[in-house]
Amino acid sequence: MKKLLMILIAAVAGVTVATAQEALAVLTHGTTTKTFTGYYALQNAYAAATHGDLITLSSGTFGAVNLAKTITVRGAGMEQDKTYGTQPTVIDGNFTLCVPDTIGGIVTVEGIYNSGTIYYSNYVQRGPKFIKCRLNNVLPGSYTSNGTSYTGVTKDATFLHCKVANEVVCNEKSSMTFINCFVKHPQTRNTSTSNLTFHNCVIDVTYKNSGVFSSFSYSDGSYYNVHLYSSIFTNCIFVNTNTNYSSYYGAYTTLQNCLLPSGWSFDTSRSSYWNYDKRLDVFKTYDGSYSNEQDFQLTDTAKSKYVDSQGRQVGIHGGTFPFSARVAGPHLKTMQVSPRSTGDGKLNVKVRIENTGY
């Protein structure tokens, strides 16, 4: 059952009167809070934040901001929740994770929708977390140190209950873990130091220059071999609709209880898997054409036929953490601002916070 909390925040005079639909950001620092409204609310809240702070976002659209502080950004969700009437939190545009390696703590982003590109750069990004987010691209960005240019590195990045709609690139010396996620076009650069781990994921490698073994050519003419080196797949489902590229081999890659399109093969001494002929023999509706509304539910037959050692279905709705887009913890629902300030120059701001849980 959802719990509704009402809090009263004293805000300084001059705050713009907001409607329930206006984007709202609340910055929490210890026991103090500050509110910001409008498209630039996230950017303004971030400018006032310090390491360890929490920025809570309502539904609505916010301009993107680069994240160089170890903060948590929590939105209302990556998609519309029809049960609770919650609209998504949209972060508009590209942004970069650029926390210097010398700073402790991690960046956590939860419950947002982003159609741009998220870059990781500026030395090593350690342990960033994306939870219940719809992302488009996750790519290494560039940075310069002592006059030398590098591409970004991320260590132990975690993605939980996310949808990645276009592309993920795990750079040299980088590592990423995906848990109960949909991931399109995962790639590692031609190096044995790029490590990817997938648990209960749906992985779409339809694009011919992606997947477990292939090549990738950039628009500037540079060329990379793309392998998922040293990667581990557990209880995952692979999808490929391009029949011209049906055989994939993973270098130093292990599969456990995975589903592969017919024609694919792996080293059976390292892997256990099933092959299937048609996508609709597995999914109720998904046919390889991604949409944000797709839930990747399995047919009743597939749920019972393709199971792990504990009898749980493979794919994003199985395992220890079955997929849910609902953000846990309180999120901002509405806000009302008094039409007049008090005698000491303050405005009463009434914020409705809803806790829906998973």
mmCIF file of C-alpha atoms in Angstrom:
data_model
loop_
_atom_site.group_PDB
_atom_site.id
_atom_site.type_symbol
_atom_site.label_atom_id
_atom_site.label_comp_id
_atom_site.label_asym_id
_atom_site.label_seq_id
_atom_site.Cartn_x
_atom_site.Cartn_y
_atom_site.Cartn_z
ATOM 1 C CA MET A 1 0.000 0.000 0.000
ATOM 2 C CA LYS A 2 1.358 3.384 -0.881
ATOM 3 C CA LYS A 3 2.101 5.781 1.916
ATOM 4 C CA LEU A 4 1.554 9.496 1.554
ATOM 5 C CA LEU A 5 3.617 11.913 3.524
ATOM 6 C CA MET A 6 3.093 15.660 3.706
ATOM 7 C CA ILE A 7 6.033 17.865 4.501
ATOM 8 C CA LEU A 8 6.226 21.601 4.898
ATOM 9 C CA ILE A 9 9.328 23.281 3.602
ATOM 10 C CA ALA A 10 10.209 26.890 4.370
ATOM 11 C CA ALA A 11 11.619 28.476 1.226
ATOM 12 C CA VAL A 12 13.060 31.945 0.838
ATOM 13 C CA ALA A 13 10.929 34.681 -0.720
ATOM 14 C CA GLY A 14 11.209 34.936 -4.463
ATOM 15 C CA VAL A 15 10.570 31.260 -5.231
ATOM 16 C CA THR A 16 8.442 30.918 -8.331
ATOM 17 C CA VAL A 17 4.942 29.649 -7.620
ATOM 18 C CA ALA A 18 4.767 26.167 -9.124
ATOM 19 C CA THR A 19 1.934 24.036 -10.394
ATOM 20 C CA ALA A 20 1.699 20.321 -9.729
ATOM 21 C CA GLN A 21 3.039 19.611 -13.218
ATOM 22 C CA GLU A 22 6.185 21.726 -12.987
ATOM 23 C CA ALA A 23 9.482 19.914 -12.636
ATOM 24 C CA LEU A 24 10.723 20.016 -9.057
ATOM 25 C CA ALA A 25 14.091 19.116 -7.518
ATOM 26 C CA VAL A 26 14.711 18.836 -3.786
ATOM 27 C CA LEU A 27 18.300 18.893 -2.562
ATOM 28 C CA THR A 28 18.840 17.127 0.757
ATOM 29 C CA HIS A 29 22.028 17.851 2.685
ATOM 30 C CA GLY A 30 21.976 16.274 6.127
ATOM 31 C CA THR A 31 18.795 17.556 7.766
ATOM 32 C CA THR A 32 18.410 20.584 5.494
ATOM 33 C CA THR A 33 16.554 20.820 2.182
ATOM 34 C CA LYS A 34 16.388 23.278 -0.702
ATOM 35 C CA THR A 35 13.847 23.288 -3.517
ATOM 36 C CA PHE A 36 14.318 24.225 -7.170
ATOM 37 C CA THR A 37 11.726 24.316 -9.943
ATOM 38 C CA GLY A 38 11.612 24.293 -13.715
ATOM 39 C CA TYR A 39 13.693 22.822 -16.515
ATOM 40 C CA TYR A 40 16.977 23.888 -14.885
ATOM 41 C CA ALA A 41 16.042 22.614 -11.423
ATOM 42 C CA LEU A 42 18.446 19.667 -11.553
ATOM 43 C CA GLN A 43 21.307 21.859 -12.718
ATOM 44 C CA ASN A 44 20.643 24.405 -9.980
ATOM 45 C CA ALA A 45 20.303 21.725 -7.309
ATOM 46 C CA TYR A 46 23.525 20.106 -8.463
ATOM 47 C CA ALA A 47 25.389 23.434 -8.312
ATOM 48 C CA ALA A 48 24.372 23.735 -4.641
ATOM 49 C CA ALA A 49 25.139 20.087 -3.797
ATOM 50 C CA THR A 50 28.200 18.628 -2.114
ATOM 51 C CA HIS A 51 29.521 15.073 -1.990
ATOM 52 C CA GLY A 52 27.084 12.674 -0.349
ATOM 53 C CA ASP A 53 23.949 14.748 -1.006
ATOM 54 C CA LEU A 54 20.647 13.491 -2.412
ATOM 55 C CA ILE A 55 18.719 15.195 -5.217
ATOM 56 C CA THR A 56 15.131 13.970 -5.537
ATOM 57 C CA LEU A 57 13.324 14.777 -8.778
ATOM 58 C CA SER A 58 9.617 14.845 -9.534
ATOM 59 C CA SER A 59 8.117 13.678 -12.788
ATOM 60 C CA GLY A 60 8.868 16.074 -15.626
ATOM 61 C CA THR A 61 11.774 17.115 -17.839
ATOM 62 C CA PHE A 62 15.095 18.388 -16.526
ATOM 63 C CA GLY A 63 18.136 19.699 -18.353
ATOM 64 C CA ALA A 64 21.098 17.344 -18.042
ATOM 65 C CA VAL A 65 24.146 18.145 -15.921
ATOM 66 C CA ASN A 66 27.573 16.505 -15.726
ATOM 67 C CA LEU A 67 28.094 14.591 -12.478
ATOM 68 C CA ALA A 68 31.471 15.287 -10.862
ATOM 69 C CA LYS A 69 30.210 14.912 -7.284
ATOM 70 C CA THR A 70 29.453 11.661 -5.477
ATOM 71 C CA ILE A 71 25.730 12.287 -5.118
ATOM 72 C CA THR A 72 22.505 10.330 -5.579
ATOM 73 C CA VAL A 73 19.989 11.516 -8.177
ATOM 74 C CA ARG A 74 16.607 9.839 -7.679
ATOM 75 C CA GLY A 75 13.727 10.343 -10.093
ATOM 76 C CA ALA A 76 10.095 9.234 -10.054
ATOM 77 C CA GLY A 77 10.664 6.461 -12.594
ATOM 78 C CA MET A 78 11.795 5.660 -16.118
ATOM 79 C CA GLU A 79 8.279 5.129 -17.470
ATOM 80 C CA GLN A 80 4.644 5.822 -16.726
ATOM 81 C CA ASP A 81 3.323 3.840 -13.783
ATOM 82 C CA LYS A 82 -0.338 3.229 -14.624
ATOM 83 C CA THR A 83 -1.104 1.807 -11.190
ATOM 84 C CA TYR A 84 -0.002 4.906 -9.287
ATOM 85 C CA GLY A 85 -0.394 7.476 -12.051
ATOM 86 C CA THR A 86 3.284 8.437 -11.918
ATOM 87 C CA GLN A 87 4.879 9.985 -15.002
ATOM 88 C CA PRO A 88 8.572 9.489 -15.842
ATOM 89 C CA THR A 89 11.459 11.723 -14.851
ATOM 90 C CA VAL A 90 13.252 12.750 -18.044
ATOM 91 C CA ILE A 91 16.827 14.024 -18.040
ATOM 92 C CA ASP A 92 17.168 15.828 -21.341
ATOM 93 C CA GLY A 93 20.457 15.619 -23.244
ATOM 94 C CA ASN A 94 23.892 14.056 -22.831
ATOM 95 C CA PHE A 95 25.809 14.059 -19.572
ATOM 96 C CA THR A 96 29.127 12.775 -18.267
ATOM 97 C CA LEU A 97 30.193 10.953 -15.135
ATOM 98 C CA CYS A 98 33.436 12.718 -14.323
ATOM 99 C CA VAL A 99 34.241 12.090 -10.665
ATOM 100 C CA PRO A 100 38.027 12.110 -10.149
ATOM 101 C CA ASP A 101 39.435 8.805 -8.951
ATOM 102 C CA THR A 102 40.840 10.520 -5.865
ATOM 103 C CA ILE A 103 37.371 11.209 -4.445
ATOM 104 C CA GLY A 104 35.702 8.544 -2.326
ATOM 105 C CA GLY A 105 32.059 7.589 -2.690
ATOM 106 C CA ILE A 106 30.014 6.740 -5.766
ATOM 107 C CA VAL A 107 27.460 8.275 -8.107
ATOM 108 C CA THR A 108 23.986 6.704 -8.046
ATOM 109 C CA VAL A 109 21.272 7.496 -10.603
ATOM 110 C CA GLU A 110 17.825 5.986 -10.075
ATOM 111 C CA GLY A 111 14.439 6.194 -11.762
ATOM 112 C CA ILE A 112 15.206 8.357 -14.793
ATOM 113 C CA TYR A 113 14.632 8.279 -18.562
ATOM 114 C CA ASN A 114 17.445 9.517 -20.819
ATOM 115 C CA SER A 115 17.483 9.482 -24.625
ATOM 116 C CA GLY A 116 20.943 11.005 -24.964
ATOM 117 C CA THR A 117 24.384 9.569 -24.264
ATOM 118 C CA ILE A 118 25.968 8.983 -20.871
ATOM 119 C CA TYR A 119 29.754 9.167 -20.947
ATOM 120 C CA TYR A 120 32.231 8.026 -18.319
ATOM 121 C CA SER A 121 35.516 9.939 -18.363
ATOM 122 C CA ASN A 122 38.027 11.924 -16.275
ATOM 123 C CA TYR A 123 40.230 9.168 -14.872
ATOM 124 C CA VAL A 124 38.605 6.104 -13.348
ATOM 125 C CA GLN A 125 34.932 6.018 -12.424
ATOM 126 C CA ARG A 126 34.575 3.619 -9.499
ATOM 127 C CA GLY A 127 31.309 1.849 -8.758
ATOM 128 C CA PRO A 128 28.675 4.082 -10.403
ATOM 129 C CA LYS A 129 25.174 2.649 -10.038
ATOM 130 C CA PHE A 130 22.187 2.964 -12.373
ATOM 131 C CA ILE A 131 18.949 1.615 -10.937
ATOM 132 C CA LYS A 132 15.626 1.379 -12.794
ATOM 133 C CA CYS A 133 16.731 3.702 -15.583
ATOM 134 C CA ARG A 134 15.950 3.792 -19.280
ATOM 135 C CA LEU A 135 19.212 4.726 -20.984
ATOM 136 C CA ASN A 136 20.143 5.152 -24.629
ATOM 137 C CA ASN A 137 23.944 4.962 -24.875
ATOM 138 C CA VAL A 138 26.650 4.324 -22.282
ATOM 139 C CA LEU A 139 30.048 5.121 -23.786
ATOM 140 C CA PRO A 140 33.590 5.991 -22.717
ATOM 141 C CA GLY A 141 34.251 9.711 -22.931
ATOM 142 C CA SER A 142 37.574 11.436 -23.424
ATOM 143 C CA TYR A 143 39.726 13.311 -20.942
ATOM 144 C CA THR A 144 43.191 14.884 -20.847
ATOM 145 C CA SER A 145 45.809 14.418 -18.137
ATOM 146 C CA ASN A 146 49.243 16.065 -18.206
ATOM 147 C CA GLY A 147 48.809 16.862 -21.870
ATOM 148 C CA THR A 148 47.884 13.299 -22.881
ATOM 149 C CA SER A 149 44.423 12.356 -24.131
ATOM 150 C CA TYR A 150 42.688 9.219 -22.847
ATOM 151 C CA THR A 151 39.300 7.571 -23.027
ATOM 152 C CA GLY A 152 37.371 6.949 -19.850
ATOM 153 C CA VAL A 153 37.551 3.913 -17.592
ATOM 154 C CA THR A 154 34.844 2.647 -15.261
ATOM 155 C CA LYS A 155 35.396 0.029 -12.588
ATOM 156 C CA ASP A 156 32.581 -2.088 -11.147
ATOM 157 C CA ALA A 157 29.724 -0.129 -12.712
ATOM 158 C CA THR A 158 26.364 -1.714 -11.818
ATOM 159 C CA PHE A 159 23.088 -1.571 -13.747
ATOM 160 C CA LEU A 160 19.989 -2.973 -12.002
ATOM 161 C CA HIS A 161 16.549 -3.191 -13.686
ATOM 162 C CA CYS A 162 17.609 -0.934 -16.543
ATOM 163 C CA LYS A 163 16.775 -0.793 -20.240
ATOM 164 C CA VAL A 164 19.604 0.230 -22.564
ATOM 165 C CA ALA A 165 17.968 1.019 -25.893
ATOM 166 C CA ASN A 166 20.925 1.523 -28.219
ATOM 167 C CA GLU A 167 24.514 0.733 -27.192
ATOM 168 C CA VAL A 168 26.912 -0.033 -24.333
ATOM 169 C CA VAL A 169 30.687 0.044 -24.735
ATOM 170 C CA CYS A 170 32.921 -1.327 -21.979
ATOM 171 C CA ASN A 171 36.309 0.290 -22.437
ATOM 172 C CA GLU A 172 39.786 -1.033 -21.768
ATOM 173 C CA LYS A 173 40.436 -1.829 -18.080
ATOM 174 C CA SER A 174 36.728 -1.369 -17.399
ATOM 175 C CA SER A 175 34.127 -3.642 -15.799
ATOM 176 C CA MET A 176 30.329 -3.552 -15.788
ATOM 177 C CA THR A 177 27.624 -5.765 -14.287
ATOM 178 C CA PHE A 178 24.025 -5.889 -15.559
ATOM 179 C CA ILE A 179 21.336 -7.477 -13.379
ATOM 180 C CA ASN A 180 17.829 -8.149 -14.771
ATOM 181 C CA CYS A 181 18.303 -5.655 -17.594
ATOM 182 C CA PHE A 182 17.528 -5.348 -21.283
ATOM 183 C CA VAL A 183 20.765 -4.441 -23.090
ATOM 184 C CA LYS A 184 21.163 -3.686 -26.769
ATOM 185 C CA HIS A 185 24.534 -3.907 -28.541
ATOM 186 C CA PRO A 186 26.920 -4.599 -25.644
ATOM 187 C CA GLN A 187 30.545 -4.300 -26.737
ATOM 188 C CA THR A 188 34.046 -4.466 -25.386
ATOM 189 C CA ARG A 189 37.063 -3.038 -27.139
ATOM 190 C CA ASN A 190 39.776 -5.348 -28.409
ATOM 191 C CA THR A 191 41.329 -6.062 -25.039
ATOM 192 C CA SER A 192 41.214 -8.820 -22.467
ATOM 193 C CA THR A 193 40.892 -6.220 -19.701
ATOM 194 C CA SER A 194 37.286 -5.301 -20.554
ATOM 195 C CA ASN A 195 34.958 -7.417 -18.457
ATOM 196 C CA LEU A 196 31.171 -7.661 -18.667
ATOM 197 C CA THR A 197 28.873 -9.711 -16.440
ATOM 198 C CA PHE A 198 25.185 -10.307 -17.143
ATOM 199 C CA HIS A 199 22.656 -11.954 -14.820
ATOM 200 C CA ASN A 200 19.076 -12.580 -16.025
ATOM 201 C CA CYS A 201 19.302 -10.189 -18.939
ATOM 202 C CA VAL A 202 17.793 -9.972 -22.421
ATOM 203 C CA ILE A 203 20.596 -9.085 -24.827
ATOM 204 C CA ASP A 204 19.789 -7.888 -28.335
ATOM 205 C CA VAL A 205 22.699 -8.160 -30.768
ATOM 206 C CA THR A 206 20.699 -7.722 -33.984
ATOM 207 C CA TYR A 207 22.974 -4.938 -35.247
ATOM 208 C CA LYS A 208 25.626 -6.755 -37.263
ATOM 209 C CA ASN A 209 28.527 -4.779 -35.769
ATOM 210 C CA SER A 210 27.745 -5.711 -32.218
ATOM 211 C CA GLY A 211 27.514 -8.706 -30.020
ATOM 212 C CA VAL A 212 29.702 -11.473 -28.834
ATOM 213 C CA PHE A 213 32.117 -11.585 -31.735
ATOM 214 C CA SER A 214 32.165 -8.955 -34.479
ATOM 215 C CA SER A 215 33.769 -5.752 -35.676
ATOM 216 C CA PHE A 216 32.906 -2.102 -35.345
ATOM 217 C CA SER A 217 33.822 0.828 -37.567
ATOM 218 C CA TYR A 218 33.477 4.415 -36.427
ATOM 219 C CA SER A 219 32.419 7.252 -38.707
ATOM 220 C CA ASP A 220 35.903 8.782 -38.519
ATOM 221 C CA GLY A 221 37.344 5.644 -40.120
ATOM 222 C CA SER A 222 38.881 4.156 -36.971
ATOM 223 C CA TYR A 223 38.303 0.438 -36.616
ATOM 224 C CA TYR A 224 38.027 -1.897 -33.664
ATOM 225 C CA ASN A 225 37.559 -5.591 -33.212
ATOM 226 C CA VAL A 226 34.701 -6.126 -30.804
ATOM 227 C CA HIS A 227 34.719 -9.153 -28.520
ATOM 228 C CA LEU A 228 33.061 -9.780 -25.217
ATOM 229 C CA TYR A 229 36.279 -10.895 -23.617
ATOM 230 C CA SER A 230 36.192 -12.586 -20.221
ATOM 231 C CA SER A 231 32.438 -12.069 -20.039
ATOM 232 C CA ILE A 232 29.969 -14.099 -17.997
ATOM 233 C CA PHE A 233 26.304 -14.647 -18.899
ATOM 234 C CA THR A 234 23.964 -16.345 -16.428
ATOM 235 C CA ASN A 235 20.273 -17.057 -17.167
ATOM 236 C CA CYS A 236 20.299 -14.700 -20.160
ATOM 237 C CA ILE A 237 18.392 -14.623 -23.456
ATOM 238 C CA PHE A 238 20.117 -13.519 -26.669
ATOM 239 C CA VAL A 239 18.104 -12.045 -29.547
ATOM 240 C CA ASN A 240 19.300 -11.608 -33.128
ATOM 241 C CA THR A 241 17.031 -10.872 -36.111
ATOM 242 C CA ASN A 242 19.834 -10.524 -38.687
ATOM 243 C CA THR A 243 20.088 -13.969 -40.260
ATOM 244 C CA ASN A 244 23.295 -13.010 -42.096
ATOM 245 C CA TYR A 245 25.150 -12.877 -38.794
ATOM 246 C CA SER A 246 23.993 -15.940 -36.914
ATOM 247 C CA SER A 247 27.191 -17.499 -35.530
ATOM 248 C CA TYR A 248 28.820 -15.785 -32.597
ATOM 249 C CA TYR A 249 31.752 -16.988 -30.561
ATOM 250 C CA GLY A 250 32.851 -15.373 -27.332
ATOM 251 C CA ALA A 251 36.549 -15.237 -26.505
ATOM 252 C CA TYR A 252 37.074 -16.316 -22.880
ATOM 253 C CA THR A 253 33.320 -16.088 -22.399
ATOM 254 C CA THR A 254 31.176 -18.380 -20.249
ATOM 255 C CA LEU A 255 27.420 -18.977 -20.476
ATOM 256 C CA GLN A 256 25.293 -20.689 -17.857
ATOM 257 C CA ASN A 257 21.640 -21.547 -18.542
ATOM 258 C CA CYS A 258 21.315 -19.149 -21.482
ATOM 259 C CA LEU A 259 19.034 -19.107 -24.539
ATOM 260 C CA LEU A 260 20.658 -18.623 -27.966
ATOM 261 C CA PRO A 261 19.160 -18.267 -31.459
ATOM 262 C CA SER A 262 19.602 -21.343 -33.635
ATOM 263 C CA GLY A 263 23.003 -21.475 -35.318
ATOM 264 C CA TRP A 264 24.890 -19.921 -32.419
ATOM 265 C CA SER A 265 27.446 -21.980 -30.572
ATOM 266 C CA PHE A 266 29.897 -21.644 -27.717
ATOM 267 C CA ASP A 267 32.587 -23.829 -26.223
ATOM 268 C CA THR A 268 30.447 -26.439 -24.465
ATOM 269 C CA SER A 269 33.231 -27.202 -21.988
ATOM 270 C CA ARG A 270 32.727 -23.682 -20.614
ATOM 271 C CA SER A 271 29.033 -23.137 -21.256
ATOM 272 C CA SER A 272 25.547 -24.561 -20.903
ATOM 273 C CA TYR A 273 22.750 -23.222 -23.087
ATOM 274 C CA TRP A 274 19.640 -23.958 -25.104
ATOM 275 C CA ASN A 275 19.000 -23.002 -28.736
ATOM 276 C CA TYR A 276 15.623 -21.759 -29.944
ATOM 277 C CA ASP A 277 14.216 -21.221 -33.427
ATOM 278 C CA LYS A 278 11.781 -18.338 -33.196
ATOM 279 C CA ARG A 279 11.654 -15.348 -30.868
ATOM 280 C CA LEU A 280 7.918 -15.702 -30.360
ATOM 281 C CA ASP A 281 8.509 -19.225 -29.085
ATOM 282 C CA VAL A 282 10.101 -17.462 -26.116
ATOM 283 C CA PHE A 283 8.571 -13.983 -25.748
ATOM 284 C CA LYS A 284 4.885 -13.129 -25.665
ATOM 285 C CA THR A 285 5.293 -10.040 -27.852
ATOM 286 C CA TYR A 286 8.954 -9.060 -28.278
ATOM 287 C CA ASP A 287 10.181 -9.761 -31.828
ATOM 288 C CA GLY A 288 13.465 -7.872 -31.804
ATOM 289 C CA SER A 289 11.894 -4.438 -32.385
ATOM 290 C CA TYR A 290 12.634 -2.476 -29.223
ATOM 291 C CA SER A 291 10.088 -0.106 -27.720
ATOM 292 C CA ASN A 292 10.057 1.576 -24.327
ATOM 293 C CA GLU A 293 6.772 -0.127 -23.484
ATOM 294 C CA GLN A 294 8.107 -3.645 -24.089
ATOM 295 C CA ASP A 295 8.094 -5.762 -20.927
ATOM 296 C CA PHE A 296 9.958 -8.857 -22.299
ATOM 297 C CA GLN A 297 7.511 -11.287 -20.711
ATOM 298 C CA LEU A 298 8.029 -14.957 -21.631
ATOM 299 C CA THR A 299 5.321 -17.295 -22.881
ATOM 300 C CA ASP A 300 3.925 -19.717 -20.332
ATOM 301 C CA THR A 301 5.733 -22.560 -22.072
ATOM 302 C CA ALA A 302 9.082 -20.758 -22.010
ATOM 303 C CA LYS A 303 8.660 -19.859 -18.332
ATOM 304 C CA SER A 304 8.452 -23.497 -17.377
ATOM 305 C CA LYS A 305 10.860 -24.910 -19.974
ATOM 306 C CA TYR A 306 13.858 -22.584 -19.605
ATOM 307 C CA VAL A 307 14.701 -22.380 -15.922
ATOM 308 C CA ASP A 308 17.799 -22.095 -13.751
ATOM 309 C CA SER A 309 19.021 -24.617 -11.179
ATOM 310 C CA GLN A 310 16.417 -23.341 -8.696
ATOM 311 C CA GLY A 311 13.502 -23.611 -11.132
ATOM 312 C CA ARG A 312 13.290 -19.862 -11.853
ATOM 313 C CA GLN A 313 12.755 -18.611 -15.393
ATOM 314 C CA VAL A 314 15.595 -17.098 -17.395
ATOM 315 C CA GLY A 315 15.366 -13.504 -18.609
ATOM 316 C CA ILE A 316 14.670 -10.271 -16.782
ATOM 317 C CA HIS A 317 11.683 -11.526 -14.770
ATOM 318 C CA GLY A 318 13.589 -14.416 -13.207
ATOM 319 C CA GLY A 319 16.399 -14.812 -10.713
ATOM 320 C CA THR A 320 16.766 -13.204 -7.300
ATOM 321 C CA PHE A 321 15.719 -9.707 -8.436
ATOM 322 C CA PRO A 322 12.829 -9.936 -10.939
ATOM 323 C CA PHE A 323 12.523 -6.807 -13.064
ATOM 324 C CA SER A 324 10.410 -3.906 -11.821
ATOM 325 C CA ALA A 325 10.410 -0.329 -13.135
ATOM 326 C CA ARG A 326 8.908 1.036 -9.914
ATOM 327 C CA VAL A 327 11.270 3.179 -7.852
ATOM 328 C CA ALA A 328 11.602 2.175 -4.204
ATOM 329 C CA GLY A 329 11.452 4.855 -1.536
ATOM 330 C CA PRO A 330 9.716 8.208 -1.566
ATOM 331 C CA HIS A 331 9.373 10.271 -4.717
ATOM 332 C CA LEU A 332 7.934 13.707 -5.330
ATOM 333 C CA LYS A 333 4.303 13.738 -6.410
ATOM 334 C CA THR A 334 2.991 17.329 -6.268
ATOM 335 C CA MET A 335 3.898 20.703 -4.811
ATOM 336 C CA GLN A 336 1.838 23.690 -3.684
ATOM 337 C CA VAL A 337 3.256 27.102 -2.869
ATOM 338 C CA SER A 338 1.425 29.683 -0.792
ATOM 339 C CA PRO A 339 0.442 32.790 -2.798
ATOM 340 C CA ARG A 340 1.930 35.123 -0.164
ATOM 341 C CA SER A 341 5.105 35.160 1.848
ATOM 342 C CA THR A 342 5.078 35.336 5.625
ATOM 343 C CA GLY A 343 6.029 38.415 7.596
ATOM 344 C CA ASP A 344 9.654 37.332 7.770
ATOM 345 C CA GLY A 345 9.909 36.948 3.971
ATOM 346 C CA LYS A 346 9.384 33.199 3.610
ATOM 347 C CA LEU A 347 7.016 31.086 1.563
ATOM 348 C CA ASN A 348 5.290 27.920 2.723
ATOM 349 C CA VAL A 349 5.860 25.093 0.246
ATOM 350 C CA LYS A 350 3.759 21.946 0.665
ATOM 351 C CA VAL A 351 5.223 18.897 -1.063
ATOM 352 C CA ARG A 352 3.374 15.610 -1.484
ATOM 353 C CA ILE A 353 5.710 12.620 -1.337
ATOM 354 C CA GLU A 354 4.584 9.153 -2.332
ATOM 355 C CA ASN A 355 6.268 5.923 -1.278
ATOM 356 C CA THR A 356 5.233 3.117 -3.599
ATOM 357 C CA GLY A 357 7.969 0.572 -2.884
ATOM 358 C CA TYR A 358 8.951 -1.978 -5.526
#
